[in-house]
Amino acid sequence: MSLLTIRLRQLLLSLGLLLLSTFSTATTIEQMRFEQVVDTAALIFQGEVLAVESRQTGPRSISTYVQFRVDEVIKGSYAGDAIELSFLGGRVGNLQMTVSEMQVPEVGETGIYFVHSLNDSQVHPLVGWTQGHYLIKGESSAAQVTTADGQSVTALEAGNQSPLIILPHEGTARGVQVQGLNGNALPMTPGAFKARIRDIARDSSGGTP
């Protein structure tokens, strides 16, 4: 077994994933409750994807680097106006490294991103993979928040005690209600979504703003 395979396996196992091969891996992602996603994130911000670039980081290793403009910090401390996050895998020339179920943010998208850590390297830098990745669709008064796969979010319910599951591709956190599952509820605006995040963060910290 190569040193690269050992290191990749250690990284993936630390996130509760199952590594099947070095260059093409299958993953299982455990569903989190939405308040866990909020609590786990070191940084939550609203921003726009400015650039995406894959780089070879070793003889047989590739990561994809995504640069975001930071428009608003919702939780955490971050003074910069831009941030770069790395996602394991990508393509450089004829060399390709694939992690199945990996959804990398796309250039031009605007969203709300839950960053796991500002210090430690992760296979996927967002909490719970797609569970920490939300998009903002539309402009001004028509803007709404959707999940990473485009479903309109209608409510965020903390304290949901339903059994957790192993998520399918592009799954979302427990407590995130989407249109079609919540009657005729209207999609959440970015302002309402961010206010709910702040409420959950305040409750989990014992009322400290």
Coordinates of N, CA and C in Angstrom, one line a residue:
M1 N 0.8 -1.2 0.0 CA 0.0 0.0 0.0 C 0.9 1.2 0.0
S2 N 0.6 2.2 -0.9 CA 1.4 3.4 -1.0 C 1.2 4.3 0.1
L3 N 2.1 5.2 0.4 CA 2.0 6.2 1.4 C 0.8 7.1 1.1
L4 N 0.6 7.5 -0.2 CA -0.5 8.3 -0.6 C -1.9 7.7 -0.2
T5 N -2.0 6.3 -0.5 CA -3.2 5.6 -0.2 C -3.5 5.7 1.3
I6 N -2.5 5.4 2.1 CA -2.6 5.5 3.6 C -3.1 6.8 4.0
R7 N -2.5 7.9 3.5 CA -2.9 9.2 4.0 C -4.3 9.6 3.6
L8 N -4.7 9.2 2.3 CA -6.0 9.5 1.9 C -7.0 8.7 2.7
R9 N -6.7 7.5 3.0 CA -7.6 6.7 3.8 C -7.8 7.3 5.2
Q10 N -6.7 7.7 5.8 CA -6.8 8.3 7.1 C -7.7 9.6 7.1
L11 N -7.5 10.4 6.1 CA -8.3 11.6 5.9 C -9.8 11.3 5.8
L12 N -10.1 10.4 5.0 CA -11.5 10.0 4.7 C -12.2 9.4 5.9
L13 N -11.4 8.5 6.6 CA -12.0 7.8 7.7 C -12.2 8.8 8.9
S14 N -11.4 9.8 8.9 CA -11.6 10.8 10.0 C -12.9 11.6 9.8
L15 N -13.4 11.6 8.6 CA -14.7 12.3 8.4 C -15.9 11.3 8.3
G16 N -15.6 10.0 8.6 CA -16.7 9.1 8.6 C -17.0 8.6 7.2
L17 N -16.0 8.6 6.3 CA -16.2 8.2 4.9 C -15.6 6.8 4.7
L18 N -16.0 6.2 3.5 CA -15.5 5.0 3.2 C -14.7 5.1 1.9
L19 N -13.4 4.9 1.9 CA -12.5 5.0 0.8 C -12.4 3.7 0.1
L20 N -12.7 3.6 -1.2 CA -12.7 2.4 -2.0 C -11.5 2.3 -2.9
S21 N -11.0 3.4 -3.3 CA -9.7 3.4 -4.1 C -9.1 4.8 -4.1
T22 N -7.9 4.9 -4.5 CA -7.2 6.1 -4.4 C -7.7 7.2 -5.4
F23 N -8.1 6.8 -6.6 CA -8.4 7.8 -7.6 C -9.9 7.8 -7.9
S24 N -10.7 6.9 -7.5 CA -12.1 6.9 -7.7 C -12.7 6.3 -6.4
T25 N -13.3 7.2 -5.6 CA -13.8 6.7 -4.3 C -15.3 6.9 -4.1
A26 N -15.9 6.0 -3.4 CA -17.3 6.1 -3.0 C -17.3 6.6 -1.6
T27 N -18.3 7.4 -1.3 CA -18.4 8.0 0.0 C -19.8 7.8 0.6
T28 N -19.8 7.7 2.0 CA -21.1 7.7 2.7 C -21.1 8.9 3.6
I29 N -22.1 9.7 3.6 CA -22.2 10.9 4.5 C -23.3 10.7 5.4
E30 N -23.0 10.8 6.7 CA -24.1 10.7 7.7 C -24.8 12.1 7.8
Q31 N -26.1 12.0 7.9 CA -26.9 13.2 8.0 C -26.8 13.8 9.4
M32 N -26.7 15.1 9.4 CA -26.6 15.9 10.6 C -27.9 16.7 10.8
R33 N -28.2 17.1 12.1 CA -29.2 18.0 12.3 C -28.7 19.4 12.0
F34 N -29.7 20.2 11.5 CA -29.2 21.6 11.1 C -28.5 22.3 12.1
E35 N -28.9 22.2 13.4 CA -28.2 22.9 14.4 C -26.8 22.4 14.6
Q36 N -26.6 21.1 14.3 CA -25.2 20.6 14.4 C -24.3 21.2 13.3
V37 N -24.9 21.4 12.1 CA -24.2 22.0 11.0 C -23.8 23.4 11.4
V38 N -24.7 24.2 12.1 CA -24.4 25.5 12.5 C -23.3 25.5 13.6
D39 N -23.5 24.6 14.6 CA -22.5 24.5 15.7 C -21.1 24.1 15.2
T40 N -21.1 23.2 14.3 CA -19.8 22.6 13.8 C -19.0 23.7 13.0
A41 N -19.7 24.5 12.3 CA -19.0 25.4 11.4 C -18.1 26.5 12.2
A42 N -16.9 26.6 11.7 CA -16.0 27.6 12.3 C -16.3 29.0 11.7
L43 N -16.9 29.0 10.5 CA -17.2 30.2 9.7 C -18.4 29.9 8.9
I44 N -19.4 30.8 8.9 CA -20.5 30.8 8.0 C -20.5 32.1 7.3
F45 N -20.6 32.1 6.0 CA -20.6 33.4 5.3 C -21.4 33.4 4.0
Q46 N -21.9 34.5 3.6 CA -22.5 34.7 2.3 C -21.5 35.2 1.3
G47 N -21.5 34.7 0.2 CA -20.5 35.2 -0.8 C -20.8 34.6 -2.2
E48 N -19.8 35.0 -3.1 CA -19.9 34.5 -4.5 C -18.7 33.8 -4.9
V49 N -18.8 32.8 -5.7 CA -17.6 32.1 -6.2 C -17.0 32.9 -7.4
L50 N -15.7 33.2 -7.2 CA -15.0 34.0 -8.2 C -14.2 33.2 -9.2
A51 N -13.6 32.1 -8.7 CA -12.7 31.3 -9.5 C -12.6 29.9 -9.0
V52 N -12.4 28.9 -9.9 CA -12.2 27.5 -9.5 C -11.0 27.0 -10.3
E53 N -10.1 26.4 -9.6 CA -8.9 25.9 -10.3 C -8.4 24.6 -9.6
S54 N -8.1 23.6 -10.4 CA -7.5 22.4 -9.9 C -6.0 22.4 -10.0
R55 N -5.3 22.0 -9.0 CA -3.9 22.0 -9.0 C -3.3 20.7 -8.5
Q56 N -2.2 20.2 -9.1 CA -1.6 19.0 -8.6 C -0.8 19.3 -7.4
T57 N -1.1 18.6 -6.3 CA -0.5 18.9 -5.0 C 0.5 17.9 -4.6
G58 N 0.7 16.9 -5.4 CA 1.7 15.8 -5.1 C 1.8 15.0 -6.4
P59 N 2.7 14.0 -6.4 CA 2.9 13.1 -7.5 C 1.6 12.5 -8.1
R60 N 0.7 12.2 -7.2 CA -0.5 11.5 -7.6 C -1.7 12.1 -6.8
S61 N -1.7 13.4 -6.5 CA -2.7 14.0 -5.7 C -3.1 15.3 -6.4
I62 N -4.4 15.6 -6.4 CA -5.0 16.8 -7.0 C -6.0 17.4 -6.0
S63 N -6.0 18.7 -5.9 CA -7.1 19.4 -5.2 C -7.7 20.5 -6.0
T64 N -8.9 20.8 -5.8 CA -9.6 21.9 -6.5 C -9.8 23.0 -5.6
Y65 N -9.3 24.2 -6.0 CA -9.3 25.4 -5.1 C -10.4 26.3 -5.6
V66 N -11.2 26.7 -4.7 CA -12.4 27.6 -5.0 C -12.2 28.9 -4.2
Q67 N -12.2 30.0 -5.0 CA -12.0 31.3 -4.4 C -13.4 32.0 -4.3
F68 N -13.7 32.5 -3.1 CA -15.0 33.1 -2.8 C -14.8 34.6 -2.5
R69 N -15.6 35.4 -2.9 CA -15.7 36.8 -2.3 C -16.6 36.7 -1.1
V70 N -16.2 37.2 0.0 CA -16.9 37.2 1.2 C -17.7 38.5 1.4
D71 N -19.1 38.4 1.3 CA -19.9 39.5 1.3 C -20.4 39.8 2.7
E72 N -20.6 38.7 3.5 CA -21.2 38.9 4.9 C -20.8 37.7 5.7
V73 N -20.2 38.0 6.9 CA -19.9 36.9 7.9 C -21.1 36.7 8.8
I74 N -21.7 35.5 8.8 CA -22.9 35.2 9.6 C -22.5 34.6 11.0
K75 N -21.5 33.8 11.0 CA -21.0 33.2 12.2 C -19.5 33.1 12.1
G76 N -18.8 33.4 13.2 CA -17.3 33.3 13.2 C -16.7 34.6 13.1
S77 N -15.4 34.6 13.0 CA -14.5 35.8 12.8 C -13.7 35.7 11.6
Y78 N -13.9 36.6 10.6 CA -13.1 36.6 9.4 C -13.0 38.0 8.9
A79 N -11.8 38.6 8.8 CA -11.7 40.0 8.4 C -11.5 40.2 6.9
G80 N -11.1 39.1 6.2 CA -10.8 39.3 4.7 C -12.0 39.5 3.9
D81 N -11.8 40.0 2.7 CA -12.9 40.1 1.7 C -13.0 38.9 0.7
A82 N -12.1 38.0 0.9 CA -12.0 36.8 0.0 C -11.5 35.6 0.8
I83 N -11.9 34.4 0.4 CA -11.4 33.2 1.0 C -11.2 32.1 0.0
E84 N -10.2 31.3 0.2 CA -10.0 30.1 -0.8 C -10.1 28.8 0.0
L85 N -11.0 27.9 -0.5 CA -11.2 26.6 0.1 C -10.8 25.5 -0.9
S86 N -10.2 24.4 -0.3 CA -9.8 23.3 -1.2 C -10.6 22.1 -1.0
F87 N -11.0 21.5 -2.2 CA -11.8 20.3 -2.3 C -10.9 19.2 -2.9
L88 N -10.9 18.0 -2.2 CA -10.0 16.9 -2.7 C -10.5 16.5 -4.1
G89 N -9.6 16.3 -5.0 CA -9.9 15.8 -6.4 C -9.9 16.9 -7.4
G90 N -10.0 16.5 -8.7 CA -10.0 17.4 -9.8 C -9.2 16.9 -11.0
R91 N -9.0 17.7 -12.0 CA -8.4 17.3 -13.2 C -7.3 18.3 -13.6
V92 N -6.1 17.8 -13.8 CA -5.0 18.6 -14.3 C -4.4 17.9 -15.4
G93 N -4.5 18.4 -16.6 CA -4.0 17.8 -17.8 C -4.7 16.4 -18.0
N94 N -3.9 15.4 -18.1 CA -4.4 14.0 -18.3 C -4.6 13.3 -17.0
L95 N -4.2 13.9 -15.9 CA -4.4 13.3 -14.5 C -5.7 13.7 -13.9
Q96 N -6.5 12.8 -13.5 CA -7.8 13.1 -12.8 C -7.9 12.3 -11.6
M97 N -8.4 12.9 -10.5 CA -8.6 12.3 -9.2 C -10.1 12.6 -8.9
T98 N -10.9 11.5 -8.6 CA -12.3 11.7 -8.4 C -12.7 11.2 -7.1
V99 N -13.5 12.0 -6.4 CA -14.1 11.6 -5.1 C -15.6 11.6 -5.4
S100 N -16.3 10.5 -5.4 CA -17.7 10.4 -5.8 C -18.5 11.2 -4.8
E101 N -19.6 11.8 -5.2 CA -20.5 12.7 -4.5 C -19.9 14.1 -4.1
M102 N -18.7 14.3 -4.6 CA -18.1 15.6 -4.4 C -18.8 16.7 -5.3
Q103 N -19.4 17.7 -4.7 CA -20.0 18.8 -5.4 C -19.2 20.1 -5.1
V104 N -18.5 20.5 -6.2 CA -17.7 21.7 -6.0 C -18.5 22.9 -6.4
P105 N -18.5 24.0 -5.6 CA -19.2 25.2 -6.0 C -18.7 25.7 -7.4
E106 N -19.6 26.3 -8.1 CA -19.3 26.7 -9.5 C -19.1 28.2 -9.6
V107 N -18.3 28.7 -10.5 CA -18.0 30.1 -10.8 C -19.3 30.8 -11.0
G108 N -19.5 31.9 -10.3 CA -20.7 32.8 -10.5 C -21.8 32.5 -9.6
E109 N -21.8 31.4 -8.9 CA -22.9 31.1 -7.9 C -22.7 32.0 -6.7
T110 N -23.9 32.3 -6.1 CA -23.9 33.0 -4.9 C -24.6 32.1 -3.8
G111 N -24.1 32.1 -2.6 CA -24.6 31.2 -1.7 C -24.2 31.5 -0.2
I112 N -24.6 30.6 0.7 CA -24.3 30.7 2.1 C -23.5 29.4 2.4
Y113 N -22.3 29.5 2.9 CA -21.4 28.4 3.0 C -20.9 28.2 4.5
F114 N -21.0 27.0 4.9 CA -20.7 26.6 6.3 C -19.3 25.9 6.3
V115 N -18.3 26.6 6.7 CA -16.9 26.2 6.6 C -16.5 25.4 7.9
H116 N -16.0 24.2 7.7 CA -15.7 23.3 8.8 C -14.6 23.9 9.6
S117 N -13.5 24.3 9.0 CA -12.3 24.7 9.7 C -11.5 25.7 8.9
L118 N -11.0 26.7 9.5 CA -10.1 27.7 8.8 C -8.6 27.3 9.0
N119 N -8.3 26.2 9.7 CA -7.0 25.8 9.9 C -6.6 24.4 9.4
D120 N -7.5 23.5 9.5 CA -7.2 22.1 9.1 C -7.7 21.8 7.7
S121 N -6.9 21.0 7.0 CA -7.3 20.6 5.6 C -8.3 19.5 5.7
Q122 N -9.3 19.6 4.9 CA -10.4 18.6 4.8 C -10.6 18.0 3.4
V123 N -11.1 16.8 3.3 CA -11.5 16.3 2.0 C -12.5 17.2 1.4
H124 N -13.5 17.6 2.1 CA -14.5 18.6 1.7 C -14.6 19.7 2.8
P125 N -14.3 20.9 2.4 CA -14.2 22.0 3.5 C -15.5 22.4 4.1
L126 N -16.7 22.1 3.5 CA -18.0 22.5 4.0 C -18.5 21.4 4.9
V127 N -19.2 21.8 6.0 CA -19.7 20.9 7.0 C -20.7 20.0 6.4
G128 N -20.5 18.7 6.5 CA -21.5 17.7 6.0 C -21.6 17.7 4.5
W129 N -20.6 18.2 3.8 CA -20.6 18.3 2.4 C -21.8 19.2 1.9
T130 N -22.8 18.7 1.2 CA -23.9 19.5 0.7 C -24.8 20.0 1.9
Q131 N -24.6 19.4 3.1 CA -25.4 19.9 4.2 C -25.0 21.3 4.6
G132 N -23.8 21.8 4.2 CA -23.3 23.1 4.5 C -23.1 24.0 3.3
H133 N -23.9 23.7 2.3 CA -23.8 24.4 1.0 C -25.2 24.8 0.5
Y134 N -25.5 26.1 0.5 CA -26.8 26.6 0.1 C -26.7 27.7 -0.9
L135 N -27.6 27.8 -1.8 CA -27.5 28.7 -2.9 C -28.5 29.8 -2.7
I136 N -28.2 31.0 -3.3 CA -29.2 32.1 -3.3 C -29.6 32.3 -4.8
K137 N -30.8 32.2 -5.1 CA -31.4 32.3 -6.4 C -32.2 33.6 -6.5
G138 N -32.1 34.3 -7.6 CA -32.9 35.5 -7.8 C -32.3 36.7 -7.2
E139 N -32.9 37.8 -7.4 CA -32.3 39.1 -6.9 C -33.4 39.9 -6.1
S140 N -32.8 40.7 -5.3 CA -33.6 41.7 -4.5 C -34.8 41.0 -3.8
S141 N -36.0 41.5 -3.9 CA -37.1 41.0 -3.1 C -37.5 39.6 -3.6
A142 N -37.1 39.1 -4.8 CA -37.4 37.8 -5.3 C -36.4 36.8 -4.9
A143 N -35.3 37.1 -4.2 CA -34.3 36.2 -3.8 C -34.8 35.2 -2.9
Q144 N -34.3 33.9 -3.0 CA -34.6 32.8 -2.1 C -33.5 31.9 -1.9
V145 N -33.5 31.1 -0.9 CA -32.4 30.2 -0.6 C -32.8 28.8 -1.0
T146 N -31.9 28.1 -1.7 CA -32.2 26.7 -2.1 C -31.0 25.8 -1.5
T147 N -31.3 24.5 -1.5 CA -30.3 23.5 -1.2 C -29.3 23.5 -2.3
A148 N -28.2 22.7 -2.2 CA -27.2 22.7 -3.2 C -27.7 22.1 -4.5
D149 N -28.8 21.3 -4.4 CA -29.4 20.7 -5.6 C -30.6 21.5 -6.1
G150 N -30.8 22.7 -5.6 CA -31.8 23.6 -6.2 C -33.2 23.5 -5.6
Q151 N -33.4 22.8 -4.5 CA -34.7 22.8 -3.8 C -34.9 24.0 -2.9
S152 N -36.0 24.7 -3.1 CA -36.3 25.9 -2.3 C -36.5 25.5 -0.8
V153 N -35.7 26.2 0.1 CA -35.8 26.0 1.5 C -37.0 26.8 2.1
T154 N -37.9 26.2 2.8 CA -39.0 26.9 3.4 C -38.9 27.1 4.9
A155 N -38.1 26.3 5.6 CA -38.0 26.5 7.0 C -36.8 25.8 7.5
L156 N -36.2 26.2 8.7 CA -35.1 25.5 9.3 C -35.6 25.2 10.8
E157 N -35.7 23.9 11.0 CA -36.2 23.5 12.3 C -35.1 22.9 13.2
A158 N -34.8 23.5 14.2 CA -33.8 23.0 15.2 C -34.5 22.0 16.1
G159 N -33.7 21.1 16.7 CA -34.3 20.2 17.7 C -35.0 19.1 17.1
N160 N -35.0 18.8 15.8 CA -35.7 17.7 15.2 C -35.0 16.4 15.6
Q161 N -35.8 15.5 16.3 CA -35.3 14.3 16.8 C -35.5 13.1 16.0
S162 N -36.0 13.2 14.7 CA -36.2 12.1 13.9 C -34.9 11.4 13.6
P163 N -35.0 10.1 13.4 CA -33.7 9.3 13.2 C -32.9 9.8 12.0
L164 N -31.6 9.9 12.2 CA -30.7 10.3 11.1 C -30.5 9.2 10.2
I165 N -30.1 9.5 9.0 CA -29.9 8.5 7.9 C -28.5 8.7 7.2
I166 N -28.1 7.7 6.4 CA -27.0 7.9 5.5 C -27.5 8.7 4.3
L167 N -27.0 9.8 4.0 CA -27.5 10.7 2.9 C -27.3 10.1 1.5
P168 N -28.2 10.3 0.6 CA -28.0 10.1 -0.8 C -27.2 11.3 -1.3
H169 N -26.8 11.2 -2.6 CA -26.1 12.3 -3.3 C -26.9 13.6 -3.1
E170 N -26.3 14.6 -2.8 CA -26.8 16.0 -2.7 C -27.9 16.1 -1.6
G171 N -27.8 15.2 -0.5 CA -28.7 15.3 0.6 C -28.5 16.5 1.4
T172 N -29.5 16.8 2.3 CA -29.4 18.0 3.1 C -29.7 17.6 4.6
A173 N -29.4 18.5 5.5 CA -29.5 18.2 6.9 C -30.9 18.0 7.4
R174 N -31.0 17.3 8.5 CA -32.3 17.1 9.1 C -32.8 18.4 9.7
G175 N -34.0 18.8 9.5 CA -34.6 20.0 9.9 C -34.7 21.1 8.8
V176 N -34.0 20.8 7.7 CA -34.2 21.7 6.5 C -35.4 21.3 5.8
Q177 N -36.4 22.1 5.8 CA -37.7 21.9 5.1 C -37.6 22.5 3.7
V178 N -38.1 21.7 2.7 CA -38.0 22.2 1.3 C -39.4 22.2 0.8
Q179 N -39.6 23.0 -0.3 CA -40.9 23.1 -0.9 C -41.3 21.8 -1.5
G180 N -42.6 21.5 -1.4 CA -43.0 20.2 -1.8 C -43.2 19.2 -0.6
L181 N -42.4 19.4 0.4 CA -42.6 18.6 1.7 C -43.2 19.4 2.8
N182 N -43.4 20.7 2.6 CA -44.0 21.6 3.6 C -45.2 22.4 3.1
G183 N -46.1 21.6 2.4 CA -47.3 22.3 2.0 C -47.1 23.4 1.0
N184 N -47.7 24.5 1.3 CA -47.6 25.7 0.4 C -46.7 26.8 1.0
A185 N -45.9 26.4 1.9 CA -45.0 27.4 2.5 C -44.1 28.1 1.5
L186 N -43.9 29.4 1.7 CA -43.1 30.1 0.8 C -41.6 29.9 1.0
P187 N -40.8 30.0 0.0 CA -39.3 29.9 0.1 C -38.8 30.9 1.1
M188 N -37.8 30.6 1.8 CA -37.1 31.5 2.7 C -36.3 32.5 2.0
T189 N -36.3 33.8 2.4 CA -35.4 34.8 1.8 C -34.0 34.6 2.5
P190 N -33.0 35.1 1.8 CA -31.7 35.1 2.4 C -31.7 35.7 3.8
G191 N -32.4 36.9 4.0 CA -32.4 37.5 5.3 C -33.0 36.6 6.4
A192 N -34.1 35.9 6.1 CA -34.8 35.1 7.0 C -33.9 33.9 7.3
F193 N -33.2 33.3 6.3 CA -32.3 32.2 6.5 C -31.2 32.5 7.4
K194 N -30.6 33.7 7.2 CA -29.4 34.1 8.0 C -29.9 34.4 9.4
A195 N -31.0 35.0 9.6 CA -31.5 35.3 10.9 C -31.8 34.0 11.7
R196 N -32.3 33.0 11.1 CA -32.5 31.7 11.7 C -31.1 31.1 12.1
I197 N -30.1 31.2 11.3 CA -28.8 30.7 11.7 C -28.3 31.4 12.9
R198 N -28.4 32.7 12.9 CA -27.9 33.5 14.1 C -28.7 33.1 15.4
D199 N -30.0 32.9 15.2 CA -30.8 32.4 16.4 C -30.3 31.1 16.9
I200 N -30.0 30.2 16.0 CA -29.5 28.8 16.5 C -28.2 29.0 17.1
A201 N -27.3 29.8 16.5 CA -25.9 29.9 17.1 C -26.0 30.6 18.4
R202 N -26.9 31.6 18.6 CA -27.1 32.2 19.9 C -27.6 31.3 21.0
D203 N -28.6 30.5 20.6 CA -29.1 29.5 21.5 C -28.1 28.5 22.0
S204 N -27.3 28.0 21.0 CA -26.3 27.0 21.4 C -25.1 27.6 22.2
S205 N -24.9 28.9 22.2 CA -23.9 29.5 23.0 C -24.4 30.1 24.3
G206 N -25.6 29.7 24.6 CA -26.2 30.2 25.9 C -26.7 31.6 25.9
G207 N -27.0 32.1 24.7 CA -27.6 33.4 24.6 C -26.6 34.5 24.3
T208 N -25.3 34.1 24.1 CA -24.3 35.1 23.8 C -24.4 35.5 22.3
P209 N -24.5 36.8 22.0 CA -24.7 37.2 20.6 C -23.5 36.8 19.8

